[in-house]
Coordinates of C-alpha atoms and ligand atoms in Angstrom, one line a residue:
M626 CA 125.9 20.8 17.7
C627 CA 128.1 17.2 18.5
G628 CA 130.0 16.3 15.8
I629 CA 130.7 13.3 14.3
I630 CA 133.1 11.6 11.9
G631 CA 133.9 8.0 10.2
I632 CA 136.5 6.9 8.4
V633 CA 136.9 3.6 6.1
G634 CA 140.2 4.2 4.8
K635 CA 143.4 2.8 3.8
E636 CA 146.3 4.3 5.9
Q637 CA 146.0 5.4 9.6
V638 CA 142.6 7.3 11.0
A639 CA 143.4 8.3 14.7
D640 CA 145.1 11.6 13.6
R641 CA 142.5 11.6 10.8
L642 CA 139.2 11.5 12.6
V643 CA 140.9 14.2 15.2
D644 CA 141.5 16.5 12.2
G645 CA 137.8 16.2 11.2
L646 CA 136.8 16.8 14.7
R647 CA 139.1 20.2 15.3
R648 CA 137.2 21.4 12.3
M649 CA 133.6 20.6 14.1
E650 CA 134.7 21.8 17.1
Y651 CA 132.3 24.9 17.0
R652 CA 129.5 22.3 16.9
G653 CA 130.7 20.6 20.8
Y654 CA 133.5 20.8 22.3
D655 CA 133.2 19.7 25.9
S656 CA 134.2 15.9 25.6
A657 CA 135.4 14.0 22.0
G658 CA 136.3 10.8 21.4
V659 CA 137.5 8.2 18.8
C660 CA 137.3 4.7 17.7
T661 CA 139.3 2.2 16.2
V662 CA 138.9 -1.5 14.9
E663 CA 141.8 -3.4 14.1
G664 CA 142.7 -7.3 15.0
G665 CA 138.9 -7.5 16.1
Q666 CA 139.4 -5.3 18.9
L667 CA 137.5 -1.6 19.4
I668 CA 140.2 0.4 20.6
R669 CA 138.5 3.5 22.3
R670 CA 140.7 6.9 23.1
R671 CA 138.3 9.4 25.0
A672 CA 138.8 12.9 27.2
E673 CA 136.9 15.2 28.3
G674 CA 137.2 19.6 27.5
K675 CA 138.8 20.7 25.0
L676 CA 139.5 18.1 21.6
N677 CA 144.4 18.7 23.0
N678 CA 143.0 16.4 25.8
L679 CA 142.1 14.1 23.4
V680 CA 145.0 14.0 21.1
I681 CA 147.1 14.6 24.6
E682 CA 145.4 11.5 25.8
L683 CA 146.0 9.8 21.9
A684 CA 149.6 10.8 22.4
R685 CA 149.9 8.0 25.4
N686 CA 147.4 5.4 24.2
P687 CA 147.6 5.8 20.4
A688 CA 144.4 4.0 18.2
P689 CA 145.7 2.1 15.0
G690 CA 143.8 1.5 12.9
L691 CA 142.5 1.8 9.1
I692 CA 138.8 2.2 9.7
G693 CA 137.6 4.7 12.4
I694 CA 134.7 6.6 14.4
A695 CA 134.9 9.9 16.5
H696 CA 132.8 12.7 18.2
T697 CA 133.1 16.0 19.3
R698 CA 130.5 16.4 22.4
W699 CA 127.7 18.9 23.3
A700 CA 126.3 17.3 25.8
T701 CA 122.5 16.5 26.4
H702 CA 121.8 13.8 28.9
G703 CA 124.9 13.7 31.0
A704 CA 127.4 15.9 32.1
P705 CA 130.7 16.3 30.3
T706 CA 133.0 13.5 31.4
T707 CA 134.8 10.8 30.0
S708 CA 132.3 8.5 30.9
N709 CA 129.6 10.2 29.7
A710 CA 131.8 10.9 26.1
H711 CA 131.7 9.3 22.3
P712 CA 131.5 6.7 21.9
H713 CA 129.5 5.0 23.2
A714 CA 130.3 1.4 23.4
T715 CA 129.5 -2.7 24.0
G716 CA 131.4 -5.7 23.4
E717 CA 130.1 -5.6 20.0
V718 CA 129.5 -2.1 18.6
A719 CA 130.8 1.5 19.4
L720 CA 128.6 4.2 17.8
V721 CA 128.8 8.0 18.4
H722 CA 125.3 9.8 17.7
N723 CA 124.6 13.2 17.1
G724 CA 120.5 14.4 18.4
I725 CA 118.8 13.3 21.1
I726 CA 116.6 9.4 22.1
E727 CA 113.6 11.1 23.5
N728 CA 112.2 7.1 23.9
F729 CA 116.0 6.5 25.8
K730 CA 114.4 5.5 29.0
P731 CA 112.0 2.8 28.3
L732 CA 114.5 1.3 26.5
R733 CA 117.3 1.7 28.9
E734 CA 114.7 0.2 31.3
A735 CA 113.9 -3.1 29.1
L736 CA 117.9 -3.1 28.1
I737 CA 118.5 -3.2 32.5
A738 CA 115.5 -5.9 32.9
R739 CA 117.5 -8.1 29.9
G740 CA 120.8 -7.7 32.2
R741 CA 122.4 -4.9 30.4
K742 CA 125.2 -3.0 32.4
F743 CA 124.9 0.6 31.0
E744 CA 128.6 3.0 32.0
S745 CA 127.1 6.1 31.7
E746 CA 124.3 8.4 31.5
T747 CA 124.0 9.6 27.8
D748 CA 120.8 8.4 26.1
T749 CA 122.7 7.2 23.2
E750 CA 124.5 4.4 25.1
V751 CA 121.0 2.8 24.8
V752 CA 121.6 2.8 20.6
A753 CA 125.2 0.6 21.4
H754 CA 123.5 -2.5 23.5
L755 CA 119.9 -2.3 21.3
V756 CA 122.4 -2.9 18.4
S757 CA 125.0 -5.3 20.2
E758 CA 122.3 -7.8 21.3
Q759 CA 120.9 -7.6 17.4
V760 CA 124.3 -9.5 16.7
E761 CA 125.0 -11.0 19.7
A762 CA 121.6 -12.9 18.8
G763 CA 124.0 -13.4 15.5
L764 CA 122.3 -11.2 12.7
S765 CA 124.5 -9.2 10.4
P766 CA 125.3 -5.0 11.3
Q767 CA 123.0 -4.6 8.7
D768 CA 120.4 -6.5 9.8
A769 CA 120.5 -5.7 13.3
V770 CA 120.9 -1.5 12.4
K771 CA 117.5 -2.0 10.3
A772 CA 115.9 -3.3 13.8
V773 CA 117.1 -1.0 15.9
L774 CA 116.6 1.9 14.1
P775 CA 113.1 2.1 13.9
T776 CA 112.6 1.9 18.2
L777 CA 114.1 5.2 18.6
R778 CA 112.1 8.4 18.5
G779 CA 113.5 11.5 18.4
A780 CA 116.9 12.5 16.8
F781 CA 120.3 11.1 15.7
A782 CA 122.8 10.8 13.0
L783 CA 124.9 7.9 14.0
A784 CA 128.2 6.4 12.6
I785 CA 128.6 2.6 14.2
A786 CA 131.6 0.3 14.2
F787 CA 131.7 -3.3 14.2
R788 CA 134.1 -5.5 16.4
T789 CA 134.3 -8.1 13.8
H790 CA 135.0 -6.0 10.6
D791 CA 137.3 -3.7 10.2
D792 CA 135.5 -2.8 6.6
M793 CA 132.8 -1.3 6.7
L794 CA 130.8 1.4 9.4
I795 CA 126.2 1.9 9.5
G796 CA 125.8 5.6 9.0
A797 CA 121.6 6.7 10.2
R798 CA 119.8 9.8 9.9
L799 CA 116.7 11.0 11.2
G800 CA 116.9 14.9 12.1
S801 CA 120.6 15.1 13.1
P802 CA 122.5 16.2 9.6
L803 CA 124.6 13.2 8.3
V804 CA 127.1 13.5 4.2
V805 CA 128.7 10.5 3.2
G806 CA 131.5 11.1 1.4
Y807 CA 133.3 9.4 -1.1
G808 CA 137.3 9.0 -1.7
E809 CA 140.4 7.5 -3.8
G810 CA 140.0 3.8 -2.4
E811 CA 138.8 5.4 0.9
T812 CA 135.1 6.4 2.5
Y813 CA 133.8 8.3 4.8
L814 CA 130.8 10.0 7.3
G815 CA 130.7 13.3 8.9
S816 CA 128.0 16.5 10.0
D817 CA 129.1 18.4 7.5
A818 CA 131.3 18.6 4.1
L819 CA 133.1 20.7 6.1
A820 CA 134.6 18.2 8.8
L821 CA 135.5 16.4 5.7
A822 CA 137.1 19.0 3.3
P823 CA 141.1 17.9 3.0
L824 CA 140.0 14.2 3.0
T825 CA 138.0 14.5 -0.2
Q826 CA 135.1 16.8 -2.5
K827 CA 132.8 14.8 -3.8
I828 CA 129.7 14.4 -1.1
T829 CA 126.3 13.1 -1.0
Y830 CA 123.7 14.4 2.2
L831 CA 121.8 12.1 3.5
E832 CA 118.0 12.3 3.4
E833 CA 115.5 12.2 6.2
G834 CA 115.4 8.2 7.7
D835 CA 117.7 6.9 4.9
W836 CA 121.1 4.2 6.3
V837 CA 124.7 3.8 5.2
V838 CA 127.1 0.8 4.6
I839 CA 130.2 2.2 3.9
T840 CA 133.5 -0.2 2.7
R841 CA 136.4 0.6 1.0
D842 CA 134.6 0.5 -2.5
G843 CA 132.0 2.9 -1.9
A844 CA 128.4 3.2 -0.1
Q845 CA 125.4 1.7 -0.5
I846 CA 122.5 4.1 0.6
F847 CA 119.2 2.4 2.1
D848 CA 115.6 4.9 2.7
A849 CA 113.6 4.1 5.8
A850 CA 111.5 1.8 4.2
N851 CA 115.0 -0.2 3.3
N852 CA 114.8 -0.2 -0.4
P853 CA 118.2 0.8 -1.9
V854 CA 118.0 3.9 -3.2
T855 CA 120.8 6.2 -5.3
R856 CA 121.5 9.9 -4.1
A857 CA 122.8 12.5 -5.7
I858 CA 126.7 12.8 -5.5
V859 CA 127.9 16.7 -5.1
A860 CA 130.9 18.4 -5.7
S861 CA 130.6 20.0 -1.8
G862 CA 132.8 23.4 -3.0
A863 CA 134.4 23.4 1.0
T864 CA 137.8 23.9 1.6
A865 CA 140.4 23.5 4.3
A866 CA 141.5 27.5 4.1
A867 CA 137.4 29.2 4.7
I868 CA 138.4 27.4 8.0
E869 CA 141.2 28.9 9.2
K870 CA 141.8 31.9 10.7
G871 CA 144.6 33.2 8.6
N872 CA 146.6 36.3 10.4
Y873 CA 142.9 37.3 13.7
R874 CA 143.9 36.1 16.0
H875 CA 139.8 34.3 16.9
F876 CA 137.2 32.8 14.4
M877 CA 134.8 35.3 16.0
Q878 CA 137.3 39.0 14.8
K879 CA 137.9 37.3 11.2
E880 CA 134.2 37.3 10.4
I881 CA 133.3 40.2 12.4
F882 CA 136.3 41.7 9.8
E883 CA 135.1 40.0 6.7
Q884 CA 131.2 41.3 6.4
P885 CA 131.6 44.2 3.7
V886 CA 133.1 40.8 1.5
V887 CA 130.8 38.8 2.6
V888 CA 127.1 41.3 2.6
A889 CA 128.9 42.1 -0.7
Q890 CA 128.5 38.8 -2.3
T891 CA 125.6 38.9 -0.5
L892 CA 123.6 41.6 -2.1
R893 CA 125.8 40.7 -5.5
S894 CA 122.8 37.8 -5.6
Y895 CA 120.2 39.7 -4.9
L896 CA 120.8 42.7 -6.4
R897 CA 120.9 44.2 -10.6
R898 CA 122.9 47.0 -10.8
V899 CA 121.8 47.2 -14.6
D900 CA 118.1 48.7 -13.4
Q901 CA 119.4 48.8 -10.2
S902 CA 116.3 45.9 -9.0
V903 CA 116.1 43.5 -7.2
A904 CA 115.8 40.1 -7.9
L905 CA 114.8 36.7 -6.4
P906 CA 115.3 33.1 -7.0
Q907 CA 113.2 31.8 -9.7
I908 CA 109.1 30.9 -7.4
D909 CA 106.6 28.7 -9.2
F910 CA 104.2 30.3 -6.7
D911 CA 103.3 34.9 -7.2
L912 CA 104.6 36.9 -4.1
S913 CA 101.7 39.7 -4.1
T914 CA 99.4 37.1 -3.2
I915 CA 101.1 36.8 0.0
N916 CA 98.7 38.5 1.9
R917 CA 100.5 37.6 5.4
V918 CA 104.4 36.4 6.7
T919 CA 105.0 33.9 10.1
I920 CA 109.0 34.5 11.2
V921 CA 110.2 31.6 12.1
A922 CA 114.1 31.2 13.6
C923 CA 116.2 31.2 17.5
G924 CA 118.9 34.1 18.5
T925 CA 120.3 35.9 16.2
S926 CA 118.9 34.8 13.8
Y927 CA 115.7 35.2 15.8
Y928 CA 116.8 39.2 15.9
A929 CA 117.8 38.8 12.5
G930 CA 113.4 38.1 11.2
M931 CA 112.8 41.0 14.0
V932 CA 114.0 43.6 11.9
A933 CA 112.6 42.3 9.4
K934 CA 109.5 42.9 10.5
Y935 CA 109.7 46.6 10.2
W936 CA 110.6 46.3 7.3
F937 CA 108.0 44.3 5.9
E938 CA 104.9 45.8 7.6
Q939 CA 106.9 49.7 6.6
F940 CA 107.9 48.8 3.0
A941 CA 105.5 45.8 1.8
R942 CA 103.2 47.2 3.8
L943 CA 102.6 43.2 5.1
P944 CA 101.2 42.1 8.3
V945 CA 104.2 39.9 9.6
D946 CA 104.0 38.0 13.2
I947 CA 107.0 35.6 14.8
D948 CA 108.4 33.5 17.0
V949 CA 110.6 32.1 18.0
A950 CA 110.7 28.8 17.1
S951 CA 110.8 26.1 20.1
E952 CA 107.5 28.8 21.4
F953 CA 106.3 28.9 17.9
R954 CA 105.4 24.9 16.8
Y955 CA 103.7 24.1 20.5
R956 CA 101.5 26.9 20.9
D957 CA 99.0 26.2 17.2
P958 CA 99.7 29.7 15.8
V959 CA 97.0 30.3 13.1
L960 CA 98.0 30.0 9.8
E961 CA 95.6 30.8 6.9
P962 CA 95.8 30.1 3.5
G963 CA 98.0 32.5 1.3
G964 CA 100.7 33.6 3.6
L965 CA 104.6 33.2 3.4
A966 CA 106.9 31.5 6.2
L967 CA 110.4 32.1 6.7
F968 CA 112.7 30.2 8.1
I969 CA 115.9 31.6 9.9
S970 CA 118.9 30.0 10.0
Q971 CA 123.1 30.5 9.7
S972 CA 122.7 26.4 10.0
G973 CA 120.1 25.2 8.2
E974 CA 119.5 23.2 10.4
T975 CA 118.4 24.3 13.9
A976 CA 116.3 22.0 15.8
D977 CA 113.7 24.1 16.7
T978 CA 113.4 25.9 13.4
L979 CA 113.6 22.4 11.0
A980 CA 110.3 21.2 13.2
A981 CA 108.8 23.6 13.0
L982 CA 109.2 24.3 9.3
R983 CA 107.8 21.4 8.9
H984 CA 104.4 22.3 10.8
C985 CA 103.7 25.6 8.6
K986 CA 104.7 22.8 5.2
A987 CA 101.9 20.0 6.9
A988 CA 99.8 23.5 7.2
G989 CA 99.6 24.4 4.0
Q990 CA 102.4 27.4 3.8
T991 CA 104.3 28.6 1.2
I992 CA 108.0 28.4 2.4
A993 CA 110.5 30.5 2.1
V994 CA 114.3 30.0 3.6
V995 CA 117.2 32.3 4.3
V996 CA 119.6 29.5 5.8
N997 CA 123.7 30.7 4.7
V998 CA 124.3 26.2 4.2
P999 CA 122.9 25.4 0.6
T1000 CA 122.7 21.5 1.2
S1001 CA 120.8 21.8 4.6
S1002 CA 117.9 20.5 5.4
M1003 CA 115.7 23.5 5.4
A1004 CA 117.9 24.5 1.9
R1005 CA 116.2 20.8 0.7
E1006 CA 112.6 21.7 2.2
A1007 CA 111.6 25.2 1.0
D1008 CA 109.7 26.2 -2.2
L1009 CA 111.9 29.5 -2.1
L1010 CA 115.3 28.8 -1.4
L1011 CA 117.4 32.8 -0.6
P1012 CA 120.9 31.7 0.5
T1013 CA 123.9 34.5 2.4
H1014 CA 126.8 33.9 1.4
A1015 CA 128.6 34.6 3.9
G1016 CA 130.5 32.0 3.5
P1017 CA 131.0 29.2 7.1
E1018 CA 130.7 30.6 10.4
I1019 CA 132.8 29.1 12.9
G1020 CA 132.8 31.3 16.1
V1021 CA 130.0 30.2 17.7
A1022 CA 128.6 33.8 18.3
S1023 CA 127.0 34.2 15.8
T1024 CA 128.5 37.8 13.4
K1025 CA 128.7 38.1 9.4
A1026 CA 125.8 35.8 9.5
F1027 CA 124.4 38.2 10.8
T1028 CA 124.4 41.1 8.5
C1029 CA 124.1 38.6 5.8
Q1030 CA 120.9 37.5 7.0
L1031 CA 119.8 41.5 7.5
A1032 CA 120.9 41.8 3.4
V1033 CA 119.4 39.3 2.6
L1034 CA 115.6 40.1 4.5
A1035 CA 116.1 43.5 3.1
A1036 CA 116.4 42.8 -0.3
L1037 CA 112.7 40.4 0.3
A1038 CA 111.7 43.5 1.6
A1039 CA 112.1 45.2 -1.4
H1040 CA 110.8 42.5 -3.9
L1041 CA 107.8 42.2 -1.1
A1042 CA 107.2 45.6 -1.7
V1043 CA 107.9 46.3 -5.4
K1044 CA 106.0 43.2 -6.3
R1045 CA 103.0 44.4 -3.4
G1046 CA 102.7 48.2 -4.9
Q1047 CA 103.9 50.0 -2.6
V1048 CA 106.7 50.5 -3.8
S1049 CA 107.2 52.6 -7.5
R1050 CA 110.5 51.5 -9.5
E1051 CA 111.7 54.6 -8.4
E1052 CA 112.1 53.2 -4.6
E1053 CA 113.6 50.8 -5.8
A1054 CA 116.0 52.0 -6.9
A1055 CA 117.3 54.4 -4.7
I1056 CA 116.5 51.4 -2.0
V1057 CA 119.5 49.3 -3.8
N1058 CA 121.3 52.1 -3.9
H1059 CA 121.2 52.4 -0.7
L1060 CA 122.4 48.1 -0.9
V1061 CA 124.9 49.0 -2.2
E1062 CA 126.0 51.2 -0.3
T1063 CA 126.5 49.1 2.5
P1064 CA 129.9 47.9 2.9
A1065 CA 131.9 50.9 2.3
A1066 CA 129.2 51.7 5.5
L1067 CA 130.3 48.5 7.4
N1068 CA 133.9 49.9 6.5
A1069 CA 133.6 52.6 8.5
A1070 CA 131.9 51.8 11.2
L1071 CA 135.1 48.2 11.9
S1072 CA 137.3 51.9 11.6
H1073 CA 136.6 52.0 14.5
D1074 CA 137.4 48.9 16.0
E1075 CA 141.0 50.5 18.1
E1076 CA 138.8 52.4 19.8
I1077 CA 136.4 50.2 20.7
A1078 CA 139.1 47.9 21.6
A1079 CA 140.8 50.9 23.7
M1080 CA 136.6 51.1 25.6
A1081 CA 136.3 48.1 26.8
H1082 CA 138.3 47.9 30.1
L1083 CA 134.9 50.7 31.1
I1084 CA 132.3 47.8 31.0
A1085 CA 134.3 44.0 31.1
P1086 CA 133.8 44.9 35.1
A1087 CA 130.6 45.5 34.5
R1088 CA 128.3 42.2 36.3
D1089 CA 125.1 43.8 34.1
V1090 CA 124.5 46.4 31.0
L1091 CA 121.9 47.5 28.8
Y1092 CA 121.4 48.0 25.2
L1093 CA 118.3 50.0 24.7
G1094 CA 116.9 51.2 20.3
R1095 CA 114.2 52.1 19.4
G1096 CA 112.1 50.6 16.1
P1097 CA 114.8 48.6 14.1
D1098 CA 117.6 49.2 16.3
Y1099 CA 115.1 47.4 18.8
P1100 CA 116.6 44.2 17.3
L1101 CA 119.7 45.5 17.8
A1102 CA 120.0 46.1 21.4
L1103 CA 118.8 42.8 22.0
E1104 CA 121.4 41.2 19.5
G1105 CA 124.0 43.9 21.3
A1106 CA 123.3 42.1 24.9
L1107 CA 123.1 38.8 23.1
K1108 CA 126.5 39.1 22.0
L1109 CA 127.6 40.5 25.3
K1110 CA 125.5 37.4 27.2
E1111 CA 127.0 34.8 24.9
I1112 CA 130.9 35.2 25.1
S1113 CA 132.1 37.4 28.0
Y1114 CA 129.3 36.1 30.7
I1115 CA 127.9 39.3 31.7
H1116 CA 124.3 39.4 32.1
A1117 CA 122.8 42.2 29.9
E1118 CA 119.6 42.5 28.3
G1119 CA 117.9 44.7 26.2
Y1120 CA 114.9 46.8 25.8
A1121 CA 113.2 49.1 23.7
S1122 CA 113.9 52.2 24.4
G1123 CA 110.2 53.6 25.6
E1124 CA 110.2 50.3 27.7
M1125 CA 113.1 51.9 30.1
K1126 CA 110.3 53.4 32.3
H1127 CA 108.2 50.5 32.8
G1128 CA 110.2 48.3 35.0
P1129 CA 114.2 48.1 33.8
I1130 CA 115.1 52.0 35.0
A1131 CA 115.5 50.2 38.6
L1132 CA 118.0 48.2 37.6
I1133 CA 120.2 51.6 36.5
D1134 CA 122.9 53.1 38.8
E1135 CA 125.4 53.8 38.2
A1136 CA 127.5 50.3 38.0
V1137 CA 125.1 49.4 34.7
P1138 CA 126.5 50.8 31.7
V1139 CA 123.7 51.8 29.2
I1140 CA 124.9 51.0 25.3
V1141 CA 121.9 53.5 23.6
L1142 CA 121.7 53.3 20.2
A1143 CA 120.0 55.6 17.6
P1144 CA 121.2 56.7 14.6
S1145 CA 120.1 60.3 14.1
G1146 CA 116.9 59.9 12.4
P1147 CA 112.7 60.5 13.6
L1148 CA 112.9 58.0 16.1
F1149 CA 116.2 60.2 17.7
E1150 CA 114.5 62.3 20.0
K1151 CA 112.7 59.3 21.5
T1152 CA 115.7 57.8 21.8
V1153 CA 118.2 60.7 24.2
S1154 CA 114.5 61.6 26.4
N1155 CA 114.7 57.9 27.4
M1156 CA 119.0 58.6 27.2
Q1157 CA 118.1 61.5 29.4
E1158 CA 115.6 59.2 31.6
V1159 CA 119.1 57.3 32.7
R1160 CA 121.0 60.2 33.1
A1161 CA 119.0 61.4 36.2
R1162 CA 119.7 59.2 37.6
G1163 CA 123.3 58.3 38.2
G1164 CA 123.2 56.0 34.9
K1165 CA 126.4 55.7 32.3
V1166 CA 125.7 56.2 29.0
V1167 CA 127.6 54.5 25.8
L1168 CA 126.2 56.4 23.2
I1169 CA 126.6 54.7 19.4
S1170 CA 124.6 57.0 17.0
D1171 CA 126.4 59.6 13.7
A1172 CA 128.2 62.2 13.9
E1173 CA 124.5 64.9 13.5
G1174 CA 123.2 62.3 17.3
I1175 CA 125.9 62.1 19.6
A1176 CA 127.0 65.8 18.3
E1177 CA 122.9 66.6 19.4
A1178 CA 123.0 64.5 22.7
G1179 CA 127.3 63.1 23.4
E1180 CA 127.7 65.0 25.9
G1181 CA 128.3 63.5 29.2
C1182 CA 128.6 60.5 27.6
L1183 CA 130.8 57.6 29.4
A1184 CA 131.9 56.9 25.4
T1185 CA 130.9 57.7 22.1
I1186 CA 131.2 55.4 19.2
E1187 CA 130.6 57.5 16.0
M1188 CA 129.5 55.0 13.2
P1189 CA 128.2 56.6 9.8
K1190 CA 125.5 58.2 8.5
V1191 CA 123.9 56.5 6.3
H1192 CA 119.8 55.9 5.2
P1193 CA 117.4 53.8 7.6
L1194 CA 117.1 51.2 6.2
I1195 CA 120.7 50.2 6.0
A1196 CA 121.5 50.7 9.8
P1197 CA 120.5 47.4 11.6
L1198 CA 123.6 46.4 9.3
V1199 CA 125.8 48.9 10.2
Y1200 CA 125.2 49.1 13.3
A1201 CA 125.5 45.4 14.2
V1202 CA 129.6 46.3 13.7
P1203 CA 130.4 48.0 17.3
V1204 CA 127.9 45.7 18.9
Q1205 CA 129.8 43.3 18.1
L1206 CA 133.2 44.0 18.5
L1207 CA 132.0 45.9 21.8
A1208 CA 131.3 41.8 22.6
Y1209 CA 134.1 41.2 21.5
H1210 CA 136.5 42.9 23.1
V1211 CA 134.5 42.9 26.4
A1212 CA 135.4 39.3 25.8
V1213 CA 139.1 40.0 25.0
A1214 CA 140.2 42.2 28.3
K1215 CA 137.8 39.7 30.3
G1216 CA 139.9 36.7 29.2
T1217 CA 137.1 33.8 27.7
D1218 CA 137.0 32.3 25.7
V1219 CA 135.3 34.0 22.7
D1220 CA 135.5 31.2 20.2
Q1221 CA 134.7 28.1 22.3
P1222 CA 132.0 29.9 25.0
R1223 CA 131.2 28.1 27.5
N1224 CA 128.6 25.9 27.1
L1225 CA 127.3 26.9 23.7
A1226 CA 127.5 25.3 20.7
K1227 CA 126.9 26.3 17.6
S1228 CA 124.9 24.5 15.0
V1229 CA 121.8 23.7 17.7
T1230 CA 120.2 19.8 16.1
V1231 CA 118.8 19.1 19.4
E1232 CA 115.4 20.0 20.1
Ligands
HGA364 N1 122.9 13.4 23.5 C1 123.7 13.1 22.5 C2 124.3 13.7 21.6 C3 124.3 15.3 22.0 C4 124.7 16.4 20.8 O1 124.3 15.9 19.8 N2 124.4 17.6 21.0 O2 123.8 18.3 19.9 C5 124.8 13.1 24.3 O3 124.3 13.8 25.8 O4 125.9 13.0 24.0

């Protein structure tokens, strides 16, 4: 959330800064701004709303200069107005910030008492004043930053420009990600390597507590104790093409359709076709000794974790505890020795999940992470890194990252089952064969795109929608409801089918469509009974099932969507597709901003 970029360049930077912001728009889009340094002046341009407003502002009032910083905001403190947009500046200093300065109130009060005037409601502005105070007192930019950083609590990635220095920027990170990029006679700062993709592939990921001075000649990095340190320069691999829409109307649509390929790509790195076994990355501890798994995640990743709970229990007979990260950390969970704590996050930077990871690490748990960004903070702090290979996910509503997470978790469940002697070699081979069939099944599910688009008008007028599922399809019901809420703004709830009669059935009337996820199988009859309870009360049902299920229970439904008949293990991956497509087409029918839904942003780096 919030994207930041800085360039110390050889050529004009304003357009290139905006281009970088465009690549990070998924991180925040409620306002944006740039500040360049030229002729001993800070030249600042900001605009409320989408990035295009900043482009218009810059066309009216250009910001010349070879050095600058820029920001795309997802507001935490203060409304998304121009005066709250970053960069925040004093006469001497301008800065952009990703994160939250948790102690900003006392800092702000003290600054006001010392006569400083504030022009925004943000937490960020205190940092500009604190650094400025030091500079005005005669300290060098380096010494000023060094003096201020230890006074800040919370999370930050910062890029700071100084009025009297048109040859350097200072960056700092604690809790929020920041990378340094190296060009030819130019150096960059960015929230992620993607932002810098067209500028450079040579990247350094700063460590927690690091701060950095960048000049045209390179970067000098210091750790939290102000010791000069060397951090590795790596090839980022991020390509500008990876974040283009191609022929699709929206990133979300493109990402839904990429699923067969990226799930296959992900599975390839976990399944050994030669002996039909599951292979995990090398680790130096014995997974068979694990006696409990604690899964922690947020949002869609949490629902992937819920599916995994069914799998780990069923296949590996491992007890599983699961919680959302923001609750987990503060409820003082009991973490016994021998436990595996498993964290799931697309970005690997989700602040709540990262904090929970550190909590579990301190409590002696073995740490495993399923992340889509292998250079992320979570990846770097894990004992066992299980990457998904979804490629950059730009649509704010997660789709391909979710199915890739499920693919990895299914492989992990099978591996744990083998390790614990719960599954024979033959059974493992059978599981691998089912997983190998997933991409084809995803393609079959995607072939219903047009049909789902055609029925979107049935759901679009609804004020409320319910989703029902049982077993591993219950988290899918939750995920379906979340997708619809996120991008179409229709109120939606997911329930375990059997829970209907314990409350939600009171909501049923003709105006509340009920989407039932029910592959044929052992739980089908039960779900169909719950579906009949809905229908008996005038409820309109959309049944998502396979041919067998639809033949048995499809009559009288508002609509049916036929999925291929698949093994129960891969059903959650396959059934993710129709709920994604339904949410997508309903949002398109309603004319909402699919890729940048209101109030949301991706890569949630604040708690
Ligand atoms: N707290 C700052 C930055 C917000 C942010 O990083 N969001 O992800 C603000 O509200 O402007």
